[in-house]
Amino acid sequence: MQYHYSRQEVTGVVVNQKVNISADYYATVSAMCDHLFKKGECHIDVGGTKQPFSIRKLRGRLAYIYQVRGKGPKHRQTADDKDDQVKGSQQRLWSSFKLFERFLNYADLYGVDRPVILCEGVTDNIYIKSAIQALAAKYPTLTNAVGDLKVKLFKYTKTSASVQQLGGGSGELLKLVNTYSSRTRKFKIAPKNPLILVADSDDGSKPLFKVIENRTGKKVDGSHAWYHLESNLYVVPIPKVGAADTPIEGLFEQILLDTTYEGKKFDRTNSEKDGTKFYGKKTFATKVVAANKGSINFGRFEPLLTAITEVIEDYKPKIAPSPVPALAPALV
């Protein structure tokens, strides 16, 4: 028999008056992350023996802790709290939430086993993947002959939005550039692959391009295909078509942009509300581009894919070689 105030624990979850994670469980996960950030790998103790533990499983444990604990302590809002919110105060965050955020930045942006391409949104990923696969013979660095990508396209999710503050859009790319140093400062190993941000060449990216110009001393005017900002962080602007502003959809031929689908026209702005007359970017990406990638002319995507390939090649010499362990003295 247990009293209502007794400690009750099931699968690492402590159930008292409220659900929580046991201190031992969290300490183990935290230690794994610490080793990962310092050495690039993590282990679990099994019967006194260290066994390799995959990043995928570690992600699962951190997601489990986040599911149980959330971002931070919840409390009833008082008049003082409302005043604080007006002054711009932020919610107090659990250390477990901060650890999860740091882990995701490591696993998805910094410590990845393939080059990462981070675009402005989900549909951009579909365009680029389709272009790479359609032009596979020209870009063996990016894919193999059967279309398996050798790069990773960053996937926007509810977790990336709520934990990493990465939900898509040019503003998120700017935020990532401005915070990348602080996001990665606790990682002690050199990243093995580049993180490549792909930004539309339009008004929405002007604040980002201003930061790039200030950091690199180079104009973002089409004279450079890509820019190295720091560590493994690069930016590739969408190549302009002529002198006009060019979002990624501008790389498609006009005949494709004029495609009628189920009697509707494509609205590139995603602002038309009349669903009986117009369809948006998601439908264009999935039903027009991905579904017909074998017959689409992706010629205007070639400068973009070439720039991405150049970034990958540029980063290779920057990878710090692994230290060679000293040889033990020979026994005489």
Short mmCIF file of C-alpha atoms in Angstrom, two decimals:
data_model
loop_
_atom_site.label_atom_id
_atom_site.label_comp_id
_atom_site.label_asym_id
_atom_site.label_seq_id
_atom_site.Cartn_x
_atom_site.Cartn_y
_atom_site.Cartn_z
CA MET A 1 0.00 0.00 0.00
CA GLN A 2 1.25 3.49 -0.87
CA TYR A 3 0.10 6.82 0.48
CA HIS A 4 -0.82 9.62 -1.90
CA TYR A 5 2.36 11.45 -0.99
CA SER A 6 4.64 8.41 -1.48
CA ARG A 7 7.13 8.28 -4.33
CA GLN A 8 5.77 6.11 -7.14
CA GLU A 9 7.96 5.38 -10.14
CA VAL A 10 7.18 3.66 -13.45
CA THR A 11 9.62 3.45 -16.43
CA GLY A 12 11.65 6.45 -15.30
CA VAL A 13 8.57 8.56 -14.58
CA VAL A 14 7.91 9.63 -11.00
CA VAL A 15 4.20 9.87 -10.22
CA ASN A 16 3.43 11.83 -7.07
CA GLN A 17 0.97 14.69 -7.08
CA LYS A 18 2.25 15.45 -10.57
CA VAL A 19 4.13 13.47 -13.21
CA ASN A 20 7.88 14.02 -13.42
CA ILE A 21 11.11 12.36 -14.57
CA SER A 22 13.34 10.66 -12.01
CA ALA A 23 16.58 12.44 -11.19
CA ASP A 24 18.64 9.34 -12.03
CA TYR A 25 17.02 8.95 -15.45
CA TYR A 26 17.63 12.59 -16.34
CA ALA A 27 21.21 12.51 -15.00
CA THR A 28 21.99 9.53 -17.25
CA VAL A 29 20.57 11.24 -20.33
CA SER A 30 22.37 14.48 -19.47
CA ALA A 31 25.69 12.63 -19.13
CA MET A 32 25.14 10.97 -22.52
CA CYS A 33 24.55 14.37 -24.12
CA ASP A 34 27.62 15.84 -22.47
CA HIS A 35 29.78 13.06 -23.89
CA LEU A 36 28.15 13.47 -27.31
CA PHE A 37 28.85 17.21 -27.39
CA LYS A 38 32.48 16.69 -26.36
CA LYS A 39 33.41 13.47 -28.18
CA GLY A 40 30.83 13.08 -30.94
CA GLU A 41 29.50 9.80 -29.57
CA CYS A 42 27.63 8.50 -26.55
CA HIS A 43 27.42 5.29 -24.54
CA ILE A 44 25.22 3.53 -22.05
CA ASP A 45 26.41 1.48 -19.09
CA VAL A 46 25.22 -2.12 -19.38
CA GLY A 47 26.36 -4.31 -16.52
CA GLY A 48 29.42 -2.17 -15.93
CA THR A 49 30.37 -2.18 -19.62
CA LYS A 50 30.04 0.83 -21.91
CA GLN A 51 27.93 0.08 -24.97
CA PRO A 52 27.41 2.46 -27.94
CA PHE A 53 24.10 4.30 -27.81
CA SER A 54 22.63 5.74 -31.01
CA ILE A 55 21.75 9.39 -31.44
CA ARG A 56 18.31 8.29 -32.62
CA LYS A 57 17.64 6.56 -29.30
CA LEU A 58 19.03 9.50 -27.34
CA ARG A 59 16.68 11.78 -29.26
CA GLY A 60 13.83 9.52 -28.21
CA ARG A 61 14.75 9.78 -24.53
CA LEU A 62 15.00 13.56 -24.68
CA ALA A 63 11.68 13.80 -26.51
CA TYR A 64 10.16 11.61 -23.80
CA ILE A 65 11.46 13.92 -21.07
CA TYR A 66 10.15 16.93 -22.98
CA GLN A 67 6.76 15.29 -23.36
CA VAL A 68 6.56 14.73 -19.61
CA ARG A 69 8.09 17.98 -18.35
CA GLY A 70 7.35 20.49 -21.09
CA LYS A 71 9.22 23.77 -21.45
CA GLY A 72 9.09 25.05 -17.91
CA PRO A 73 7.06 25.34 -14.71
CA LYS A 74 3.43 26.26 -15.08
CA HIS A 75 1.67 28.47 -12.58
CA ARG A 76 -1.43 30.55 -12.29
CA GLN A 77 -1.04 33.95 -13.84
CA THR A 78 -1.20 36.86 -11.42
CA ALA A 79 -1.48 40.58 -11.99
CA ASP A 80 2.28 40.86 -11.47
CA ASP A 81 2.86 38.19 -14.12
CA LYS A 82 0.78 40.16 -16.60
CA ASP A 83 2.82 43.27 -15.83
CA ASP A 84 6.02 41.29 -16.36
CA GLN A 85 4.76 40.05 -19.71
CA VAL A 86 4.13 43.61 -20.78
CA LYS A 87 7.73 44.37 -19.83
CA GLY A 88 8.88 41.50 -22.04
CA SER A 89 9.78 38.84 -19.47
CA GLN A 90 10.06 35.26 -20.70
CA GLN A 91 8.86 31.97 -19.30
CA ARG A 92 11.34 30.22 -17.05
CA LEU A 93 12.70 27.14 -18.84
CA TRP A 94 13.60 23.74 -17.42
CA SER A 95 17.23 22.69 -17.80
CA SER A 96 15.86 19.57 -19.54
CA PHE A 97 14.24 21.76 -22.21
CA LYS A 98 17.49 23.66 -22.77
CA LEU A 99 19.32 20.34 -23.06
CA PHE A 100 16.82 19.10 -25.65
CA GLU A 101 17.27 22.31 -27.64
CA ARG A 102 21.06 21.96 -27.52
CA PHE A 103 20.82 18.32 -28.59
CA LEU A 104 18.62 19.14 -31.59
CA ASN A 105 21.02 21.87 -32.68
CA TYR A 106 23.83 19.33 -32.49
CA ALA A 107 21.99 16.43 -34.12
CA ASP A 108 20.28 18.37 -36.90
CA LEU A 109 22.64 21.26 -37.67
CA TYR A 110 26.14 20.65 -36.34
CA GLY A 111 27.04 17.01 -35.78
CA VAL A 112 25.33 15.53 -38.83
CA ASP A 113 26.81 12.76 -40.94
CA ARG A 114 25.85 14.45 -44.24
CA PRO A 115 25.78 18.04 -45.49
CA VAL A 116 22.55 19.74 -44.40
CA ILE A 117 20.48 22.00 -46.65
CA LEU A 118 18.13 24.27 -44.72
CA CYS A 119 15.63 26.14 -46.87
CA GLU A 120 12.89 28.62 -46.07
CA GLY A 121 10.09 26.06 -46.05
CA VAL A 122 8.78 22.57 -46.70
CA THR A 123 7.98 23.14 -50.36
CA ASP A 124 11.54 24.31 -51.05
CA ASN A 125 12.75 20.90 -49.91
CA ILE A 126 10.48 19.22 -52.44
CA TYR A 127 11.72 21.46 -55.27
CA ILE A 128 15.39 20.86 -54.45
CA LYS A 129 15.00 17.12 -53.94
CA SER A 130 13.17 16.81 -57.26
CA ALA A 131 15.84 18.86 -59.04
CA ILE A 132 18.69 16.81 -57.55
CA GLN A 133 17.05 13.54 -58.54
CA ALA A 134 16.20 14.77 -62.05
CA LEU A 135 19.80 15.96 -62.54
CA ALA A 136 21.44 13.03 -60.73
CA ALA A 137 23.96 12.34 -63.49
CA LYS A 138 25.35 15.88 -63.23
CA TYR A 139 25.54 16.01 -59.43
CA PRO A 140 27.01 12.76 -58.04
CA THR A 141 28.08 14.69 -54.92
CA LEU A 142 24.42 15.23 -54.05
CA THR A 143 22.84 11.88 -54.96
CA ASN A 144 23.53 8.44 -56.30
CA ALA A 145 22.22 7.01 -59.56
CA VAL A 146 18.98 5.71 -58.03
CA GLY A 147 18.09 9.01 -56.39
CA ASP A 148 19.18 8.41 -52.79
CA LEU A 149 20.32 11.80 -51.52
CA LYS A 150 23.81 12.26 -50.11
CA VAL A 151 22.66 15.45 -48.41
CA LYS A 152 20.07 15.97 -45.70
CA LEU A 153 17.18 18.38 -46.17
CA PHE A 154 16.29 19.96 -42.83
CA LYS A 155 12.73 19.01 -41.91
CA TYR A 156 10.55 21.63 -40.27
CA THR A 157 8.38 20.10 -37.55
CA LYS A 158 6.33 21.19 -34.56
CA THR A 159 9.33 20.26 -32.42
CA SER A 160 11.78 22.32 -34.47
CA ALA A 161 9.41 25.29 -34.17
CA SER A 162 8.74 25.00 -30.43
CA VAL A 163 12.20 23.89 -29.27
CA GLN A 164 14.70 25.29 -31.80
CA GLN A 165 12.59 28.29 -32.87
CA LEU A 166 12.91 27.13 -36.47
CA GLY A 167 9.53 27.16 -38.15
CA GLY A 168 10.38 28.34 -41.66
CA GLY A 169 10.70 31.63 -43.51
CA SER A 170 13.48 34.12 -44.22
CA GLY A 171 13.14 35.57 -40.73
CA GLU A 172 14.03 32.18 -39.24
CA LEU A 173 17.16 31.98 -41.38
CA LEU A 174 18.21 35.40 -40.10
CA LYS A 175 17.55 34.31 -36.52
CA LEU A 176 19.63 31.17 -37.03
CA VAL A 177 22.55 33.13 -38.49
CA ASN A 178 22.48 35.58 -35.57
CA THR A 179 22.31 32.86 -32.91
CA TYR A 180 24.44 30.11 -34.46
CA SER A 181 27.53 30.84 -32.36
CA SER A 182 25.57 30.68 -29.11
CA ARG A 183 23.72 27.55 -30.25
CA THR A 184 26.96 25.67 -30.90
CA ARG A 185 29.47 27.13 -28.43
CA LYS A 186 29.32 24.13 -26.07
CA PHE A 187 30.20 21.63 -28.79
CA LYS A 188 33.86 20.66 -28.49
CA ILE A 189 34.37 18.68 -31.70
CA ALA A 190 34.63 20.13 -35.19
CA PRO A 191 31.56 19.63 -37.40
CA LYS A 192 32.20 17.14 -40.19
CA ASN A 193 29.76 18.61 -42.70
CA PRO A 194 28.51 22.04 -43.75
CA LEU A 195 25.15 23.55 -42.87
CA ILE A 196 23.91 25.29 -46.02
CA LEU A 197 21.12 27.87 -45.75
CA VAL A 198 19.28 28.49 -49.02
CA ALA A 199 17.55 31.89 -49.14
CA ASP A 200 15.23 33.46 -51.70
CA SER A 201 16.71 36.45 -53.51
CA ASP A 202 13.89 38.86 -52.74
CA ASP A 203 12.85 41.60 -50.31
CA GLY A 204 12.21 39.12 -47.50
CA SER A 205 15.90 38.19 -47.40
CA LYS A 206 17.31 41.73 -47.37
CA PRO A 207 17.94 41.78 -43.57
CA LEU A 208 19.77 38.44 -43.88
CA PHE A 209 21.82 39.65 -46.83
CA LYS A 210 22.76 42.78 -44.88
CA VAL A 211 24.19 40.60 -42.11
CA ILE A 212 26.11 38.55 -44.68
CA GLU A 213 27.60 41.69 -46.21
CA ASN A 214 28.64 43.02 -42.79
CA ARG A 215 30.32 39.75 -41.85
CA THR A 216 32.03 38.88 -45.11
CA GLY A 217 32.57 42.27 -46.73
CA LYS A 218 31.03 40.84 -49.90
CA LYS A 219 27.94 42.18 -51.65
CA VAL A 220 24.97 39.86 -52.04
CA ASP A 221 24.19 40.97 -55.56
CA GLY A 222 24.70 37.84 -57.63
CA SER A 223 28.47 38.26 -57.91
CA HIS A 224 29.05 35.42 -55.42
CA ALA A 225 27.25 32.08 -55.51
CA TRP A 226 27.72 31.34 -51.81
CA TYR A 227 29.06 32.81 -48.56
CA HIS A 228 30.91 31.22 -45.64
CA LEU A 229 29.95 32.91 -42.37
CA GLU A 230 31.51 30.82 -39.59
CA SER A 231 32.34 27.27 -38.56
CA ASN A 232 30.24 25.03 -40.85
CA LEU A 233 27.64 27.72 -41.63
CA TYR A 234 27.15 28.81 -45.25
CA VAL A 235 24.46 30.76 -47.11
CA VAL A 236 23.50 30.18 -50.75
CA PRO A 237 21.14 32.81 -52.22
CA ILE A 238 18.79 31.64 -54.95
CA PRO A 239 20.51 32.59 -58.25
CA LYS A 240 18.73 35.51 -59.86
CA VAL A 241 16.96 35.08 -63.18
CA GLY A 242 18.03 38.21 -65.01
CA ALA A 243 18.18 41.17 -62.64
CA ALA A 244 14.81 40.52 -61.02
CA ASP A 245 14.17 39.36 -57.47
CA THR A 246 13.97 35.58 -57.57
CA PRO A 247 12.24 33.35 -55.02
CA ILE A 248 12.89 29.66 -55.56
CA GLU A 249 9.69 29.26 -57.61
CA GLY A 250 11.23 31.71 -60.08
CA LEU A 251 13.65 28.98 -61.17
CA PHE A 252 10.82 27.12 -62.87
CA GLU A 253 9.80 27.89 -66.43
CA GLN A 254 6.70 30.05 -66.82
CA ILE A 255 4.87 27.27 -68.61
CA LEU A 256 5.13 25.13 -65.48
CA LEU A 257 4.06 27.98 -63.20
CA ASP A 258 0.99 28.40 -65.42
CA THR A 259 -0.04 24.76 -64.90
CA THR A 260 -3.73 24.35 -64.20
CA TYR A 261 -4.49 21.70 -61.60
CA GLU A 262 -8.06 20.51 -61.12
CA GLY A 263 -9.25 23.64 -62.88
CA LYS A 264 -7.28 25.97 -60.58
CA LYS A 265 -4.35 28.32 -61.17
CA PHE A 266 -1.17 28.42 -59.10
CA ASP A 267 -0.95 31.29 -56.60
CA ARG A 268 2.77 31.83 -55.88
CA THR A 269 1.99 34.23 -53.03
CA ASN A 270 -0.06 31.71 -51.04
CA SER A 271 -2.35 34.63 -50.21
CA GLU A 272 -5.41 33.87 -52.34
CA LYS A 273 -8.25 32.60 -50.16
CA ASP A 274 -10.53 31.37 -52.92
CA GLY A 275 -9.74 27.66 -53.05
CA THR A 276 -12.10 27.19 -55.97
CA LYS A 277 -9.90 29.25 -58.29
CA PHE A 278 -6.35 28.94 -56.95
CA TYR A 279 -4.02 26.35 -55.45
CA GLY A 280 -1.00 27.03 -53.26
CA LYS A 281 2.66 26.10 -52.99
CA LYS A 282 2.11 22.75 -51.29
CA THR A 283 -0.10 21.49 -54.12
CA PHE A 284 2.31 22.90 -56.70
CA ALA A 285 5.26 21.17 -55.02
CA THR A 286 3.63 17.77 -54.60
CA LYS A 287 1.14 17.48 -57.47
CA VAL A 288 2.94 19.45 -60.18
CA VAL A 289 6.69 19.33 -59.45
CA ALA A 290 7.34 16.07 -57.59
CA ALA A 291 4.76 14.15 -59.59
CA ASN A 292 6.29 15.22 -62.92
CA LYS A 293 9.97 15.68 -62.07
CA GLY A 294 11.05 13.33 -64.85
CA SER A 295 9.71 15.66 -67.53
CA ILE A 296 10.39 19.08 -65.98
CA ASN A 297 13.21 21.31 -67.18
CA PHE A 298 15.32 21.99 -64.06
CA GLY A 299 17.98 23.89 -66.00
CA ARG A 300 17.63 27.03 -63.88
CA PHE A 301 18.30 24.96 -60.76
CA GLU A 302 21.76 24.00 -61.99
CA PRO A 303 23.52 27.15 -60.70
CA LEU A 304 21.94 26.53 -57.29
CA LEU A 305 23.00 22.88 -57.17
CA THR A 306 26.46 23.81 -58.44
CA ALA A 307 26.80 26.35 -55.61
CA ILE A 308 25.76 23.72 -53.05
CA THR A 309 28.34 21.32 -54.50
CA GLU A 310 31.02 24.02 -54.31
CA VAL A 311 30.20 24.63 -50.65
CA ILE A 312 30.60 20.94 -49.86
CA GLU A 313 33.98 20.91 -51.59
CA ASP A 314 35.04 24.16 -49.90
CA TYR A 315 34.32 22.75 -46.46
CA LYS A 316 36.30 19.53 -46.86
CA PRO A 317 39.73 21.12 -46.13
CA LYS A 318 38.26 22.85 -43.07
CA ILE A 319 37.48 19.59 -41.32
CA ALA A 320 40.00 19.09 -38.54
CA PRO A 321 41.70 15.69 -38.90
CA SER A 322 41.17 13.27 -36.05
CA PRO A 323 44.21 13.13 -33.76
CA VAL A 324 46.38 10.08 -34.27
CA PRO A 325 46.82 8.22 -30.98
CA ALA A 326 50.39 7.93 -29.77
CA LEU A 327 51.94 4.52 -30.18
CA ALA A 328 52.78 2.62 -27.03
CA PRO A 329 56.52 2.02 -26.57
CA ALA A 330 57.61 -1.32 -27.92
CA LEU A 331 58.37 -4.00 -25.38
CA VAL A 332 62.01 -5.13 -25.43
#
